[in-house]
Amino acid sequence: MRIAIDADQVLFDFLSTWHTFAENTLKRELVERNQSYHLIARYGLSMAEFVRCCTMFDLRDAWKDCPVIPEALEAVQAWLEADHEVFVISAVSVKARKSRQKVLDKLGLRQVRLMGVGFGGSKFDPLRILKPEIFADDLWAHCREAVDAGVPRVARIRGNHDGGGGPVPGVPVLENIGELVIEQQNDHIG
């Protein structure tokens, strides 16, 4: 089986790392105002503050510091042990993609294929070409792209935010990709 997932808030905890990094960069506490995916709205940042934090995050390569989500790591390891192909499709820069690949390698996930589509990039074409049987992402827009690309089973991972848009009919919201392992096992039992 071919499985594709997102990186940030699905495999890696980007949000807590970014929050801490932004507080250190701005030298003040950032209070969460809401559960918005958009960090400006979530923390009440100005555009200049947001750009400064993102620029410094990228320059200092803080991508490598985002911890793996334990349940996600367990799920990916289980998929690999079951001889499934696992792809990570992430909307990040080339530099961030390279850092993420190093982290995957250190985690013993060398078989995982990492694809970057650039900041704000679409995942439609990679998904249409890969034809995974399962795709999981924390953003509704990428879930919509997966549905439109013909992925049979799409899930939105909660990711500690609102998904950045409206729900996609038929796409369930799960806490983590570990829940996909359980569903996958149940599908094979029935």
mmCIF file of C-alpha atoms in Angstrom:
data_model
loop_
_atom_site.group_PDB
_atom_site.id
_atom_site.type_symbol
_atom_site.label_atom_id
_atom_site.label_comp_id
_atom_site.label_asym_id
_atom_site.label_seq_id
_atom_site.Cartn_x
_atom_site.Cartn_y
_atom_site.Cartn_z
ATOM 1 C CA MET A 1 0.000 0.000 0.000
ATOM 2 C CA ARG A 2 1.173 3.530 -0.736
ATOM 3 C CA ILE A 3 0.588 6.068 2.062
ATOM 4 C CA ALA A 4 1.262 9.814 1.937
ATOM 5 C CA ILE A 5 1.279 12.233 4.861
ATOM 6 C CA ASP A 6 2.139 15.837 5.591
ATOM 7 C CA ALA A 7 5.128 16.740 7.763
ATOM 8 C CA ASP A 8 4.156 19.663 10.005
ATOM 9 C CA GLN A 9 1.618 18.875 12.725
ATOM 10 C CA VAL A 10 1.207 15.389 11.254
ATOM 11 C CA LEU A 11 4.676 13.872 11.674
ATOM 12 C CA PHE A 12 6.553 16.761 13.317
ATOM 13 C CA ASP A 13 5.425 19.214 16.005
ATOM 14 C CA PHE A 14 6.172 22.424 14.151
ATOM 15 C CA LEU A 15 3.773 24.590 16.147
ATOM 16 C CA SER A 16 5.348 24.275 19.607
ATOM 17 C CA THR A 17 8.835 24.744 18.149
ATOM 18 C CA TRP A 18 7.761 27.826 16.172
ATOM 19 C CA HIS A 19 5.985 29.285 19.212
ATOM 20 C CA THR A 20 9.057 28.979 21.434
ATOM 21 C CA PHE A 21 11.335 30.254 18.682
ATOM 22 C CA ALA A 22 9.039 33.258 18.027
ATOM 23 C CA GLU A 23 8.927 34.143 21.735
ATOM 24 C CA ASN A 24 12.731 34.075 21.878
ATOM 25 C CA THR A 25 13.016 36.096 18.663
ATOM 26 C CA LEU A 26 10.500 38.752 19.763
ATOM 27 C CA LYS A 27 11.663 38.615 23.392
ATOM 28 C CA ARG A 28 8.106 38.453 24.737
ATOM 29 C CA GLU A 29 5.460 35.928 25.624
ATOM 30 C CA LEU A 30 3.065 34.992 22.832
ATOM 31 C CA VAL A 31 -0.413 34.285 24.135
ATOM 32 C CA GLU A 32 -2.615 32.030 22.061
ATOM 33 C CA ARG A 33 -5.768 34.016 21.186
ATOM 34 C CA ASN A 34 -7.522 31.243 19.272
ATOM 35 C CA GLN A 35 -6.944 27.953 17.463
ATOM 36 C CA SER A 36 -6.326 29.556 14.056
ATOM 37 C CA TYR A 37 -3.941 27.820 11.681
ATOM 38 C CA HIS A 38 -2.726 31.287 10.684
ATOM 39 C CA LEU A 39 -0.023 32.286 13.160
ATOM 40 C CA ILE A 40 -0.653 36.038 12.828
ATOM 41 C CA ALA A 41 -4.249 35.600 14.004
ATOM 42 C CA ARG A 42 -3.390 32.896 16.513
ATOM 43 C CA TYR A 43 -0.848 35.036 18.388
ATOM 44 C CA GLY A 44 -1.944 38.563 17.420
ATOM 45 C CA LEU A 45 1.272 39.288 15.533
ATOM 46 C CA SER A 46 1.926 42.141 13.164
ATOM 47 C CA MET A 47 2.975 41.193 9.651
ATOM 48 C CA ALA A 48 6.483 42.517 10.386
ATOM 49 C CA GLU A 49 6.761 40.317 13.507
ATOM 50 C CA PHE A 50 5.516 37.277 11.635
ATOM 51 C CA VAL A 51 7.949 37.786 8.746
ATOM 52 C CA ARG A 52 10.821 38.373 11.168
ATOM 53 C CA CYS A 53 10.057 35.144 13.067
ATOM 54 C CA CYS A 54 9.633 33.068 9.916
ATOM 55 C CA THR A 55 12.791 34.473 8.345
ATOM 56 C CA MET A 56 14.841 33.754 11.462
ATOM 57 C CA PHE A 57 13.272 30.303 11.841
ATOM 58 C CA ASP A 58 14.380 29.452 8.320
ATOM 59 C CA LEU A 59 17.818 31.119 8.581
ATOM 60 C CA ARG A 60 18.618 29.294 11.819
ATOM 61 C CA ASP A 61 17.273 26.065 10.350
ATOM 62 C CA ALA A 62 14.921 25.484 13.276
ATOM 63 C CA TRP A 63 13.139 22.923 11.073
ATOM 64 C CA LYS A 64 15.608 20.355 12.384
ATOM 65 C CA ASP A 65 14.504 21.113 15.948
ATOM 66 C CA CYS A 66 10.840 20.184 15.501
ATOM 67 C CA PRO A 67 10.280 16.998 17.498
ATOM 68 C CA VAL A 68 8.614 14.009 15.940
ATOM 69 C CA ILE A 69 5.113 13.255 17.233
ATOM 70 C CA PRO A 70 5.492 9.897 19.036
ATOM 71 C CA GLU A 71 2.216 8.360 17.785
ATOM 72 C CA ALA A 72 3.088 9.424 14.250
ATOM 73 C CA LEU A 73 6.529 7.862 14.445
ATOM 74 C CA GLU A 74 5.009 4.606 15.694
ATOM 75 C CA ALA A 75 2.491 4.626 12.840
ATOM 76 C CA VAL A 76 5.137 5.249 10.179
ATOM 77 C CA GLN A 77 7.372 2.542 11.629
ATOM 78 C CA ALA A 78 4.438 0.087 11.632
ATOM 79 C CA TRP A 79 3.626 0.923 8.013
ATOM 80 C CA LEU A 80 7.234 0.412 6.964
ATOM 81 C CA GLU A 81 7.429 -2.883 8.868
ATOM 82 C CA ALA A 82 4.311 -3.995 6.978
ATOM 83 C CA ASP A 83 6.139 -3.172 3.696
ATOM 84 C CA HIS A 84 3.991 -0.162 2.830
ATOM 85 C CA GLU A 85 5.509 2.735 0.893
ATOM 86 C CA VAL A 86 5.449 5.982 2.883
ATOM 87 C CA PHE A 87 5.756 9.441 1.359
ATOM 88 C CA VAL A 88 5.908 12.760 3.189
ATOM 89 C CA ILE A 89 4.660 15.659 1.072
ATOM 90 C CA SER A 90 5.443 19.018 2.638
ATOM 91 C CA ALA A 91 4.896 22.627 1.586
ATOM 92 C CA VAL A 92 8.330 23.868 2.670
ATOM 93 C CA SER A 93 11.449 25.331 1.096
ATOM 94 C CA VAL A 94 14.278 23.237 -0.356
ATOM 95 C CA LYS A 95 16.425 24.066 2.701
ATOM 96 C CA ALA A 96 13.674 22.924 5.095
ATOM 97 C CA ARG A 97 13.114 19.767 3.038
ATOM 98 C CA LYS A 98 16.814 18.893 3.288
ATOM 99 C CA SER A 99 16.767 19.437 7.065
ATOM 100 C CA ARG A 100 13.686 17.275 7.373
ATOM 101 C CA GLN A 101 15.317 14.497 5.374
ATOM 102 C CA LYS A 102 18.267 14.502 7.782
ATOM 103 C CA VAL A 103 15.859 14.204 10.719
ATOM 104 C CA LEU A 104 14.024 11.323 9.022
ATOM 105 C CA ASP A 105 17.351 9.585 8.428
ATOM 106 C CA LYS A 106 18.356 10.025 12.100
ATOM 107 C CA LEU A 107 15.009 8.545 13.128
ATOM 108 C CA GLY A 108 15.785 5.456 11.059
ATOM 109 C CA LEU A 109 13.194 6.348 8.419
ATOM 110 C CA ARG A 110 15.473 6.310 5.383
ATOM 111 C CA GLN A 111 12.834 4.459 3.352
ATOM 112 C CA VAL A 112 10.409 7.369 3.731
ATOM 113 C CA ARG A 113 10.412 9.498 0.595
ATOM 114 C CA LEU A 114 10.190 13.222 1.290
ATOM 115 C CA MET A 115 8.784 15.570 -1.329
ATOM 116 C CA GLY A 116 8.713 19.359 -1.013
ATOM 117 C CA VAL A 117 6.228 21.462 -2.971
ATOM 118 C CA GLY A 118 7.552 24.875 -1.840
ATOM 119 C CA PHE A 119 5.969 27.271 0.647
ATOM 120 C CA GLY A 120 2.265 27.445 -0.014
ATOM 121 C CA GLY A 121 2.624 24.899 -2.814
ATOM 122 C CA SER A 122 -0.111 22.607 -4.025
ATOM 123 C CA LYS A 123 -0.040 18.898 -3.263
ATOM 124 C CA PHE A 124 -2.532 18.046 -6.017
ATOM 125 C CA ASP A 125 -0.017 17.013 -8.709
ATOM 126 C CA PRO A 126 2.227 14.920 -6.426
ATOM 127 C CA LEU A 127 -0.863 13.151 -5.074
ATOM 128 C CA ARG A 128 -2.315 12.627 -8.551
ATOM 129 C CA ILE A 129 0.987 11.141 -9.727
ATOM 130 C CA LEU A 130 1.737 9.054 -6.598
ATOM 131 C CA LYS A 131 -1.803 7.686 -6.312
ATOM 132 C CA PRO A 132 -1.573 6.880 -2.589
ATOM 133 C CA GLU A 133 -4.374 4.858 -1.053
ATOM 134 C CA ILE A 134 -4.256 7.022 2.092
ATOM 135 C CA PHE A 135 -3.352 10.684 2.643
ATOM 136 C CA ALA A 136 -3.317 12.654 5.915
ATOM 137 C CA ASP A 137 -2.752 16.389 6.351
ATOM 138 C CA ASP A 138 -3.596 19.029 8.939
ATOM 139 C CA LEU A 139 -4.878 21.564 6.389
ATOM 140 C CA TRP A 140 -8.328 21.374 4.845
ATOM 141 C CA ALA A 141 -6.997 22.831 1.573
ATOM 142 C CA HIS A 142 -4.569 19.935 1.129
ATOM 143 C CA CYS A 143 -7.277 17.439 2.096
ATOM 144 C CA ARG A 144 -9.436 18.964 -0.670
ATOM 145 C CA GLU A 145 -6.536 18.600 -3.122
ATOM 146 C CA ALA A 146 -6.212 14.939 -2.144
ATOM 147 C CA VAL A 147 -9.914 14.295 -2.692
ATOM 148 C CA ASP A 148 -9.746 16.095 -6.049
ATOM 149 C CA ALA A 149 -6.633 14.053 -6.970
ATOM 150 C CA GLY A 150 -8.618 10.850 -6.426
ATOM 151 C CA VAL A 151 -7.042 9.636 -3.164
ATOM 152 C CA PRO A 152 -9.543 7.041 -1.861
ATOM 153 C CA ARG A 153 -8.980 7.662 1.840
ATOM 154 C CA VAL A 154 -8.199 11.142 3.162
ATOM 155 C CA ALA A 155 -8.015 12.272 6.792
ATOM 156 C CA ARG A 156 -7.421 15.637 8.394
ATOM 157 C CA ILE A 157 -5.195 15.503 11.436
ATOM 158 C CA ARG A 158 -6.318 17.952 14.120
ATOM 159 C CA GLY A 159 -2.837 19.477 14.533
ATOM 160 C CA ASN A 160 -3.922 21.764 17.406
ATOM 161 C CA HIS A 161 -5.520 24.237 15.016
ATOM 162 C CA ASP A 162 -8.681 24.848 12.970
ATOM 163 C CA GLY A 163 -7.363 23.469 9.688
ATOM 164 C CA GLY A 164 -7.171 26.839 7.984
ATOM 165 C CA GLY A 165 -10.524 26.627 6.242
ATOM 166 C CA GLY A 166 -13.804 24.814 5.967
ATOM 167 C CA PRO A 167 -14.280 21.065 6.348
ATOM 168 C CA VAL A 168 -14.219 18.792 3.318
ATOM 169 C CA PRO A 169 -17.267 16.506 3.167
ATOM 170 C CA GLY A 170 -16.394 12.890 3.853
ATOM 171 C CA VAL A 171 -12.980 13.665 5.345
ATOM 172 C CA PRO A 172 -12.780 12.631 9.009
ATOM 173 C CA VAL A 173 -10.782 14.568 11.589
ATOM 174 C CA LEU A 174 -8.370 12.407 13.591
ATOM 175 C CA GLU A 175 -6.084 13.259 16.493
ATOM 176 C CA ASN A 176 -3.026 11.674 14.874
ATOM 177 C CA ILE A 177 -2.015 9.273 12.119
ATOM 178 C CA GLY A 178 -1.787 6.515 14.704
ATOM 179 C CA GLU A 179 -5.569 6.309 14.361
ATOM 180 C CA LEU A 180 -5.073 5.407 10.695
ATOM 181 C CA VAL A 181 -3.101 2.327 11.752
ATOM 182 C CA ILE A 182 -6.038 1.143 13.851
ATOM 183 C CA GLU A 183 -8.513 1.802 11.032
ATOM 184 C CA GLN A 184 -6.218 0.071 8.535
ATOM 185 C CA GLN A 185 -6.001 -3.019 10.758
ATOM 186 C CA ASN A 186 -9.773 -3.032 11.212
ATOM 187 C CA ASP A 187 -10.281 -2.738 7.445
ATOM 188 C CA HIS A 188 -8.170 -5.855 6.935
ATOM 189 C CA ILE A 189 -9.985 -7.782 9.667
ATOM 190 C CA GLY A 190 -13.456 -7.071 8.234
#
